[in-house]
XYZ file of C-alpha atoms in Angstrom:
96
model
C -147.160 -198.413 24.184
C -148.282 -195.553 26.433
C -145.944 -192.831 27.732
C -144.817 -193.556 31.485
C -146.075 -190.191 32.572
C -149.451 -190.744 31.389
C -149.695 -193.833 33.597
C -148.274 -192.632 36.882
C -150.555 -189.587 37.754
C -149.684 -188.835 41.308
C -148.162 -190.079 44.694
C -150.706 -191.005 47.229
C -149.378 -189.312 50.505
C -151.151 -190.271 53.844
C -149.960 -191.543 57.341
C -150.666 -194.995 56.167
C -148.582 -194.909 52.974
C -145.838 -193.222 54.764
C -145.803 -196.059 57.356
C -145.700 -198.760 54.540
C -142.862 -196.783 52.714
C -140.706 -196.881 55.862
C -141.561 -200.377 56.958
C -141.957 -202.316 53.764
C -140.280 -200.101 51.004
C -143.734 -199.893 49.257
C -144.860 -196.921 47.487
C -148.296 -195.821 46.568
C -149.433 -194.051 43.436
C -152.560 -192.985 41.661
C -152.397 -194.342 38.068
C -154.467 -194.344 35.079
C -157.592 -196.560 35.350
C -156.844 -198.542 32.216
C -153.217 -199.253 33.232
C -152.225 -202.870 33.809
C -149.446 -204.134 36.357
C -146.911 -204.567 33.669
C -147.320 -201.170 32.490
C -147.275 -199.842 36.024
C -143.787 -201.518 36.647
C -142.260 -200.472 33.582
C -143.428 -196.711 34.028
C -142.050 -196.623 37.626
C -138.861 -198.130 36.652
C -138.485 -195.720 33.599
C -139.258 -192.631 35.540
C -137.525 -193.202 38.886
C -134.537 -195.523 37.955
C -135.502 -198.242 40.581
C -136.177 -201.991 40.578
C -139.701 -202.941 41.160
C -140.288 -206.406 42.782
C -144.110 -206.452 43.076
C -147.116 -204.422 41.879
C -150.501 -204.483 43.572
C -153.582 -202.641 42.028
C -156.941 -201.800 43.435
C -159.706 -199.914 42.016
C -161.139 -197.031 44.321
C -164.739 -196.034 44.252
C -165.317 -192.260 44.484
C -167.041 -190.730 47.340
C -170.370 -189.291 47.125
C -170.449 -185.457 47.680
C -173.287 -183.136 48.292
C -173.738 -179.232 47.594
C -177.136 -178.311 48.777
C -179.859 -180.284 47.123
C -177.301 -181.555 44.529
C -175.733 -184.998 45.075
C -172.560 -185.803 42.992
C -169.881 -188.189 43.054
C -166.035 -187.902 43.032
C -164.541 -189.978 40.034
C -163.506 -193.575 40.546
C -159.696 -194.088 40.519
C -157.046 -196.524 40.482
C -154.338 -197.080 42.978
C -151.098 -199.015 42.726
C -148.799 -200.195 45.593
C -145.249 -200.727 44.222
C -142.714 -202.626 46.152
C -139.189 -201.794 45.445
C -135.901 -203.866 45.775
C -134.005 -203.477 49.084
C -131.751 -200.367 48.910
C -133.813 -198.394 46.409
C -135.847 -195.356 47.144
C -137.951 -192.684 45.473
C -136.699 -189.116 46.243
C -140.004 -187.567 45.826
C -141.100 -188.906 49.101
C -137.894 -187.651 51.043
C -138.419 -184.825 53.486
C -142.282 -185.641 54.024
C-alpha cells in the first residue's frame, strides 16, 4: 500500500474551489496520477482525521507553454474532489 503523503500532493486553491468548500463541504486536491478513489479516500481520512462521503477524480491536461521558439507543455495531473461528512472540516483551508 502506498503512503498517504505520497497520494495527496497539494490542495488546489482557487475561487471556484473555495466556493465549493463553503457551499458543498467539498475539498479539492492534486493527487498522484496512479492513485484510485479508494486510496485517495483512505489517505484523506488518515491525514486529516475526517469522514469522507464521496470522491470524484479527473485527469487534467497540462497547458502548452512557449518560451521564444521553444514550445513545451506542463505535465498532466490528476485532481480529486473529496466531499466530507457534515460537520467535518480540514484546517489547512481555514483563514484563506
